[in-house]
CSV table of C-alpha atoms and ligand atoms in Angstrom, one decimal:
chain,number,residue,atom,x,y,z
R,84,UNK,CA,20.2,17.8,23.6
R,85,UNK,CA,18.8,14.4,23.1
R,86,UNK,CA,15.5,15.7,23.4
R,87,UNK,CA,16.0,17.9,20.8
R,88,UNK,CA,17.4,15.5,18.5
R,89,UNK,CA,13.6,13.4,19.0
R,90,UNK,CA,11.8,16.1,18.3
R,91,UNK,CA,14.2,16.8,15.0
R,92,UNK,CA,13.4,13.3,14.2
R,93,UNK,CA,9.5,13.7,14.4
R,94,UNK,CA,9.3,16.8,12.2
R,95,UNK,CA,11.6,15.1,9.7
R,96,UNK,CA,9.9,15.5,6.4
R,97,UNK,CA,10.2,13.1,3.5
R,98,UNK,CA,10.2,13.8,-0.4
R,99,UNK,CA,6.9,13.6,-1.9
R,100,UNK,CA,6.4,10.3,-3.7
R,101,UNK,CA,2.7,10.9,-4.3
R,102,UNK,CA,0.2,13.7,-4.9
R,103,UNK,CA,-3.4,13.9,-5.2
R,104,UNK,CA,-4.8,16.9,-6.6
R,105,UNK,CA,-8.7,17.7,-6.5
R,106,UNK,CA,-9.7,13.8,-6.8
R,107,UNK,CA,-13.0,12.6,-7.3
R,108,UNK,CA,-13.8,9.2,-7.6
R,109,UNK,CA,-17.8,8.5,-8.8
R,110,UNK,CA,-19.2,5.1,-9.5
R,111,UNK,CA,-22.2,6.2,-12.1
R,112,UNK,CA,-23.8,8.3,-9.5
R,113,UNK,CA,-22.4,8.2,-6.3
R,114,UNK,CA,-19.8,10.1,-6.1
R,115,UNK,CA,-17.0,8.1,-3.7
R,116,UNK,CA,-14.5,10.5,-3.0
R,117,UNK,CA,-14.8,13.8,-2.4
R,118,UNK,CA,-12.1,16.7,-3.6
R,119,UNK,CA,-9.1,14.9,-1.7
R,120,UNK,CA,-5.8,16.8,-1.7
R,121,UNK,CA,-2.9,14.5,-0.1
R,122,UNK,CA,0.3,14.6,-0.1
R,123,UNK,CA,2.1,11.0,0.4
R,124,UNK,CA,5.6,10.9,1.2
R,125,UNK,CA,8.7,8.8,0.2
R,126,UNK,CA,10.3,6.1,2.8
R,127,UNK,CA,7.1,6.7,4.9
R,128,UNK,CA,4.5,3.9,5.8
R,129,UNK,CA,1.2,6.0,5.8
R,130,UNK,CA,-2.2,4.6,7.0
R,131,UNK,CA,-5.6,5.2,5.6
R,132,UNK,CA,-8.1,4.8,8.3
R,133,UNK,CA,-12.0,5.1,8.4
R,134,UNK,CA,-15.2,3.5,9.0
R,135,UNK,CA,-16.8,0.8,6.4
R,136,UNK,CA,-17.8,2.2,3.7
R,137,UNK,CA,-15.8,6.1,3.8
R,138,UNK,CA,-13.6,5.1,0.3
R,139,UNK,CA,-10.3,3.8,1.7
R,140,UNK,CA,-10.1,1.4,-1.1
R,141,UNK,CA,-11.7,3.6,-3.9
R,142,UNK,CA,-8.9,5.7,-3.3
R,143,UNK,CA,-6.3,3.4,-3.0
R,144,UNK,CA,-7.0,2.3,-6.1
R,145,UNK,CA,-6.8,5.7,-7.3
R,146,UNK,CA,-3.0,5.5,-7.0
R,147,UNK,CA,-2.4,2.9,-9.7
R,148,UNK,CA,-5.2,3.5,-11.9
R,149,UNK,CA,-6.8,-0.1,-10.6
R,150,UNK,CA,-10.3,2.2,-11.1
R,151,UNK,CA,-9.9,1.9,-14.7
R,152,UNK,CA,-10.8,-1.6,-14.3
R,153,UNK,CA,-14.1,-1.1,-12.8
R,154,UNK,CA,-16.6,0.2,-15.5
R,155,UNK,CA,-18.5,2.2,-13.6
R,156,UNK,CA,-15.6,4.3,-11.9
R,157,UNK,CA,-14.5,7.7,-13.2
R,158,UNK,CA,-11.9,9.8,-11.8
R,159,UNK,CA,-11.0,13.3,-11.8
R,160,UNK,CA,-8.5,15.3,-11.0
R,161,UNK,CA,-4.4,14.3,-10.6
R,162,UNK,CA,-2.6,11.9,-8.8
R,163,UNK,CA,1.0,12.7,-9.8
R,164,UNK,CA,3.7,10.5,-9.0
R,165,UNK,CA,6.7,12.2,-8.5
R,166,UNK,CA,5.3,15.0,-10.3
R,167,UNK,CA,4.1,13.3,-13.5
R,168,UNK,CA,0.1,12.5,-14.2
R,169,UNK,CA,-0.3,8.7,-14.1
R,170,UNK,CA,-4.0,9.4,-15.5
R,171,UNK,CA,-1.8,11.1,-18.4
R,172,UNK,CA,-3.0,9.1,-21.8
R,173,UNK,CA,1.0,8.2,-22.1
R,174,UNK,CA,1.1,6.1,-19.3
R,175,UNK,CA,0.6,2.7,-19.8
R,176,UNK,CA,-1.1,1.1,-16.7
R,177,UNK,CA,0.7,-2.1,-16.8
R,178,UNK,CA,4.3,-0.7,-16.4
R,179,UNK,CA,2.6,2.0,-13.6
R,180,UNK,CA,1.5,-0.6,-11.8
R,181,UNK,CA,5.4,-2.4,-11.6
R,182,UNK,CA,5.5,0.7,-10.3
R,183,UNK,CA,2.7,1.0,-7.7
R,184,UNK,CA,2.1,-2.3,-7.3
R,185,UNK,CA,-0.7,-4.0,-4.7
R,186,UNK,CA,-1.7,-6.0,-2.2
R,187,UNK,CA,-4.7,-7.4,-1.6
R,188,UNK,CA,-6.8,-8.1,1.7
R,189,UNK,CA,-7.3,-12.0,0.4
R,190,UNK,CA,-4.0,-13.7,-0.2
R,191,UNK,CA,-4.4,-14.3,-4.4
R,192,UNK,CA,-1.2,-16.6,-5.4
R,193,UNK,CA,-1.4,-17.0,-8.7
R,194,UNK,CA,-1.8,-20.7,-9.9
R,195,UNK,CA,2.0,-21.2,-10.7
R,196,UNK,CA,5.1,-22.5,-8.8
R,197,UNK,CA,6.3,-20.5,-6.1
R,198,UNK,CA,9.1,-19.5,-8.2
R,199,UNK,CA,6.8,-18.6,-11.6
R,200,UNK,CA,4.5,-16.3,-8.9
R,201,UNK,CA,7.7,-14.6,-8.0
R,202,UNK,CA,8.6,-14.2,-11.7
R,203,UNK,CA,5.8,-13.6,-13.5
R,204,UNK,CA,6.1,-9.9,-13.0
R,205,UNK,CA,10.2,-9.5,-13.8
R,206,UNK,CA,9.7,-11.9,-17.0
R,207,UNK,CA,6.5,-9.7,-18.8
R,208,UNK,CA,8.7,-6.4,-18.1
R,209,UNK,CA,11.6,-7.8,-19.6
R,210,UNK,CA,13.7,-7.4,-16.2
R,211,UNK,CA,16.2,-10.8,-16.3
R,212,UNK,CA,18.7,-11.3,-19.0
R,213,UNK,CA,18.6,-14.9,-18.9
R,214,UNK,CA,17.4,-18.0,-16.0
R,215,UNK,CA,20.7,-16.9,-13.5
R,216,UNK,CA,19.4,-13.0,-13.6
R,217,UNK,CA,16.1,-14.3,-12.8
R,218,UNK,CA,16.6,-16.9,-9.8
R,219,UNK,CA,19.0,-13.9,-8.3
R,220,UNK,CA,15.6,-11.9,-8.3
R,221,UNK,CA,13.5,-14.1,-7.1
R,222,UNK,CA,16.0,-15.3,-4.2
R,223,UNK,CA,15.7,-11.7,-3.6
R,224,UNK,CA,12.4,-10.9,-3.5
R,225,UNK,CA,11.4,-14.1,-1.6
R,226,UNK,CA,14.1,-12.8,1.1
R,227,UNK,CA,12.2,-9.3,0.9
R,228,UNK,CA,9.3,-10.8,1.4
R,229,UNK,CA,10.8,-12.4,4.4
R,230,UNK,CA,9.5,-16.0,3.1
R,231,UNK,CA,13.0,-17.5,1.3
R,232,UNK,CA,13.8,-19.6,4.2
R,233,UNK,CA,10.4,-21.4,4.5
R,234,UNK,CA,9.9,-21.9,0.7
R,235,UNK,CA,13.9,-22.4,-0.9
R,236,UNK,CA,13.7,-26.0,-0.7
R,237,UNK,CA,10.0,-26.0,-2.4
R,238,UNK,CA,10.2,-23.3,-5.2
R,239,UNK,CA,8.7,-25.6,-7.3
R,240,UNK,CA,5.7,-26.7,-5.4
R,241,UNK,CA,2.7,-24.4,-6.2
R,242,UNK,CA,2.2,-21.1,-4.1
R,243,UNK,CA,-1.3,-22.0,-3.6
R,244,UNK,CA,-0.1,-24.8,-1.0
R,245,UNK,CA,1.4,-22.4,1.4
R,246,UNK,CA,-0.7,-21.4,4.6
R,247,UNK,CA,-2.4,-17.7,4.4
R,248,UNK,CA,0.4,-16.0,5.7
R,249,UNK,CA,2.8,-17.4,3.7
R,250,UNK,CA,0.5,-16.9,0.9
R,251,UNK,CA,0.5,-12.9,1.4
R,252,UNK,CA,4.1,-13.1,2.3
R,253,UNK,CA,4.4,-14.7,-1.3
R,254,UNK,CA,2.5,-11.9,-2.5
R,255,UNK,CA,4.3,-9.6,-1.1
R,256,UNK,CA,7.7,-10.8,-2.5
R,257,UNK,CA,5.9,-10.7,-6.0
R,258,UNK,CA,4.8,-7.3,-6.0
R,259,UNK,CA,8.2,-6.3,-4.5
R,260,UNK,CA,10.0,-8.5,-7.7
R,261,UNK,CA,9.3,-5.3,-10.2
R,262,UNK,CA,11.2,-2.9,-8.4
R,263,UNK,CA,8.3,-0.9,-7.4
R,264,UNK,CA,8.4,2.2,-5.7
R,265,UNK,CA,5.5,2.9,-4.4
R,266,UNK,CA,3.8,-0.2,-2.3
R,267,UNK,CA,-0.2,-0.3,-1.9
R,268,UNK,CA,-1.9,-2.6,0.4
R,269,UNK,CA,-5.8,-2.9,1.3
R,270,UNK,CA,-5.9,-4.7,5.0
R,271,UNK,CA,-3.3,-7.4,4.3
R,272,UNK,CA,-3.5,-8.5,7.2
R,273,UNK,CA,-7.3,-9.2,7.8
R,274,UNK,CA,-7.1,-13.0,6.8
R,275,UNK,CA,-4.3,-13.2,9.1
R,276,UNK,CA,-3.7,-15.0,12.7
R,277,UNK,CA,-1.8,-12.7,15.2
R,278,UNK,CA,1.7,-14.4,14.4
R,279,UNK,CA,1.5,-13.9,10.5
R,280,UNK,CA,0.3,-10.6,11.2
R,281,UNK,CA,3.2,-9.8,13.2
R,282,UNK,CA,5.3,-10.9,10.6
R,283,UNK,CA,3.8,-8.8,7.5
R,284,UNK,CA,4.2,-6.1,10.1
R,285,UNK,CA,7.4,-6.2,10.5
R,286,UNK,CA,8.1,-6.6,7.0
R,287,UNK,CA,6.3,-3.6,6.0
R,288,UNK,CA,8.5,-1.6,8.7
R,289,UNK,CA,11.3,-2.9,6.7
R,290,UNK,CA,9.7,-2.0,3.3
R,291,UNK,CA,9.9,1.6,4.5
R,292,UNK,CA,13.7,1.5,4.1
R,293,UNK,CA,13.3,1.4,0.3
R,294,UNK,CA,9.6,2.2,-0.9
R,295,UNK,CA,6.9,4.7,-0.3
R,296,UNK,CA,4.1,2.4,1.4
R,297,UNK,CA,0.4,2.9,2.0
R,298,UNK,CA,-1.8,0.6,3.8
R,299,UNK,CA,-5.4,0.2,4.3
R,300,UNK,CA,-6.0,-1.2,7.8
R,301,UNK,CA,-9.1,-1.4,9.7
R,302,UNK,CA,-6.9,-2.1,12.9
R,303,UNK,CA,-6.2,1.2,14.8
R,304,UNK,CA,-3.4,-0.3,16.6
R,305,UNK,CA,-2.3,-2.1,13.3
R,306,UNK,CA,-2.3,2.0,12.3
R,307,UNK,CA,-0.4,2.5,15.3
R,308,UNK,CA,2.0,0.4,15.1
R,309,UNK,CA,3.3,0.3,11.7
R,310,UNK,CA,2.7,3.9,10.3
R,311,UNK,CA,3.7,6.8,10.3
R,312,UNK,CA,1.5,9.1,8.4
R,313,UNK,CA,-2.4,8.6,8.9
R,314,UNK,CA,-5.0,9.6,6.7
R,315,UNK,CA,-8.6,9.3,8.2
R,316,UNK,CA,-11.6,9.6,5.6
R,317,UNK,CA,-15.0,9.2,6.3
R,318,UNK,CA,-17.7,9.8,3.9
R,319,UNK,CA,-15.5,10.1,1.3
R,320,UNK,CA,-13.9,13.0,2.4
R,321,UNK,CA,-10.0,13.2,3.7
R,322,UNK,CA,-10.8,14.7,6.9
R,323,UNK,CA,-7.4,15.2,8.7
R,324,UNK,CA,-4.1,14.1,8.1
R,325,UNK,CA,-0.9,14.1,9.9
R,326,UNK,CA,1.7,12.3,11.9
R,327,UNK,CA,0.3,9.5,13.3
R,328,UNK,CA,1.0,9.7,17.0
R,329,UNK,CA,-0.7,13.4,16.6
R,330,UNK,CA,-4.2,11.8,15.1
R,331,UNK,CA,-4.5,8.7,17.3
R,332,UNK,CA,-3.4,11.5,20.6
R,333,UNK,CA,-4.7,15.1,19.6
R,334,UNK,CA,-6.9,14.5,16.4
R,335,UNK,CA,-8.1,18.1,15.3
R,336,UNK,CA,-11.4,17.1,13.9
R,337,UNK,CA,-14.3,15.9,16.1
R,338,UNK,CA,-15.2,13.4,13.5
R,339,UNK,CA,-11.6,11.8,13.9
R,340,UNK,CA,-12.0,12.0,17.2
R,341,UNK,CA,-15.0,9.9,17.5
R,342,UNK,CA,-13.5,7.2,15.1
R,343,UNK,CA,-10.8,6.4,17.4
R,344,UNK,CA,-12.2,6.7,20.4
R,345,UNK,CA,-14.7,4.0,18.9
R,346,UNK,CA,-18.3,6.2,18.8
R,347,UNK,CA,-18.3,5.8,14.9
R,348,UNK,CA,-17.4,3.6,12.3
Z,1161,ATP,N1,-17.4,-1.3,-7.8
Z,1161,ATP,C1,-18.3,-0.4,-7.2
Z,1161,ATP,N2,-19.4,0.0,-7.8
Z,1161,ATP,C2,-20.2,0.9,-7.2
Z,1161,ATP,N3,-20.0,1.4,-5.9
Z,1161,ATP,C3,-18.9,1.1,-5.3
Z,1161,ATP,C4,-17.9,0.2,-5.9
Z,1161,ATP,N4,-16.9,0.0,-5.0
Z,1161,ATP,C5,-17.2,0.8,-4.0
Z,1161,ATP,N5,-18.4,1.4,-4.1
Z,1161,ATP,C6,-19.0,2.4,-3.2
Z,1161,ATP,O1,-18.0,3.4,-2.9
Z,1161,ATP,C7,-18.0,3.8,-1.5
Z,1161,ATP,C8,-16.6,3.6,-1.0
Z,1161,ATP,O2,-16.3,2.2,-1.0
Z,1161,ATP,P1,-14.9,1.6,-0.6
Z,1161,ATP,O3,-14.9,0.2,-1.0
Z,1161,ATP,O4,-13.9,2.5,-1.2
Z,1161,ATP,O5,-14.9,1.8,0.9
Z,1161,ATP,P2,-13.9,1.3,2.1
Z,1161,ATP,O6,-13.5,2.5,2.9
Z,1161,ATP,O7,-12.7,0.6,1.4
Z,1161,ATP,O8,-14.7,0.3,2.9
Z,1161,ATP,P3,-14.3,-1.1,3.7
Z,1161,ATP,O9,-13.6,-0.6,4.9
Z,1161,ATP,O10,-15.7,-1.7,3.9
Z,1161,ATP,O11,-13.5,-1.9,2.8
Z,1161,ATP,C9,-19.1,2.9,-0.9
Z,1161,ATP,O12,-20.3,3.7,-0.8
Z,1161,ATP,C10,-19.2,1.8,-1.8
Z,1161,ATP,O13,-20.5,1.2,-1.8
Z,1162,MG,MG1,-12.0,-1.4,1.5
């Protein structure tokens, strides 16, 4: 009986949050990713996993239209989120990206307080009333971001004078202060040491709880640990994805197979 329940608990699928459809990504020429289909749930932590170089982060970027700001990028086909083209000529990429927001592999506080990095993002989209609404969302996101204890007594002290893990704990709190739904993050963890990582870790298995999240991690065991869906590309193609325990133990495709059993990549 137990046992049964597990194995319930394994196949349980999640609402699609976000869908690729046909995607291409080409920088002038070179055309980065290849026809990927995808299907990335809701309440899930999914990994994208590949060697150097396969389009982990072209892709990513995909998802909140952060391609448009790179000249040279074009991309075709659809990435709907939930259900609705966000390359659509309606959508306005600054309030998507409340809505996806980011991550990125290098800590980048902005040159504010603590407290203005926080609310930069609720202030431009209009989301506090008056000053009370907006210290009750930064408390908020700074306890989200599992960083309010260390900082409370220094909100005013600039957020580039925290340490590195601190810094990305920061930036996590301000990406998580617009409400987002959907969470991106390109190998937030590689300017880590082991006990900040552990800590982002955590966080981001808390994060689940509320938000669709997708991380690039070059860290099979980081994959391991914290995901749930994995997504291995290499050479710009998806080439299998599935539940995570079923790529890292019975990958389908040899090419998966040699990526984590370390021959490529
Ligand atoms: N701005 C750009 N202009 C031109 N080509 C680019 C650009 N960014 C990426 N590429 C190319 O697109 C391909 C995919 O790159 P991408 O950065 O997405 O890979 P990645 O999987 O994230 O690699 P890494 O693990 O090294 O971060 C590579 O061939 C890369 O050289
Ligand atoms: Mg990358």
């Amino acid at each position: 009986m137990n046992d049964m329940r597990i194995v319930e608990r394994e196949v349980e699928t999640k609402a699609v949050k976000i869908s690729a459809r046909n995607c291409q990504v080409y920088y002038g020429e070179t055309h980065a990713i290849k026809d990927v289909n995808i299907d990335i749930e809701d309440k899930t932590v999914t990994a994208f996993i590949g060697p150097s170089g396969c389009g982990k982060s072209t892709f990513l970027r995909c998802l909140n239209r952060m391609n448009d700001t790179i000249d040279v990028a074009r991309v075709e086909g659809e990435i709907l989120l939930d259900g609705e083209d966000i390359y659509d000529p309606k959508v306005d990429p600054v309030q998507l990206r409340a809505k996806v927001g980011m991550v990125f592999q290098k800590p980048n506080p902005f040159p504010k307080t603590i407290y203005d990095n926080v609310a930069y993002g609720p202030r431009i989209h209009g989301l506090a009333g008056n000053k009370a609404d907006l210290d009750v969302i930064v408390e908020k996101s700074l306890r989200r971001g599992a960083i309010w204890d260390e900082v409370k007594d220094r909100l005013d002290a600039p957020g580039t004078g925290l340490s590195g893990g601190q810094q990305q704990r920061l930036c996590i709190a301000r990406a998580v202060a617009t409400e987002p739904e959907v969470l991106l993050m390109d190998e937030p963890c590689s300017a880590l040491d082991p006990i900040a990582t552990a800590q982002v870790e955590e966080l981001i298995d808390e994060l689940r709880e509320q938000y669709s999240v997708v991380i690039v991690t070059h860290s099979m065991q980081q994959a391991a640990r914290v995901s749930q869906k994995t997504a291995f590309f290499h050479l710009g193609n998806l080439v299998e994805f599935g539940e995570t325990g079923q790529i890292f133990t019975n990958p389908q495709d040899p090419r998966t197979e040699s990526y984590i059993t370390g021959r490529i990549g």
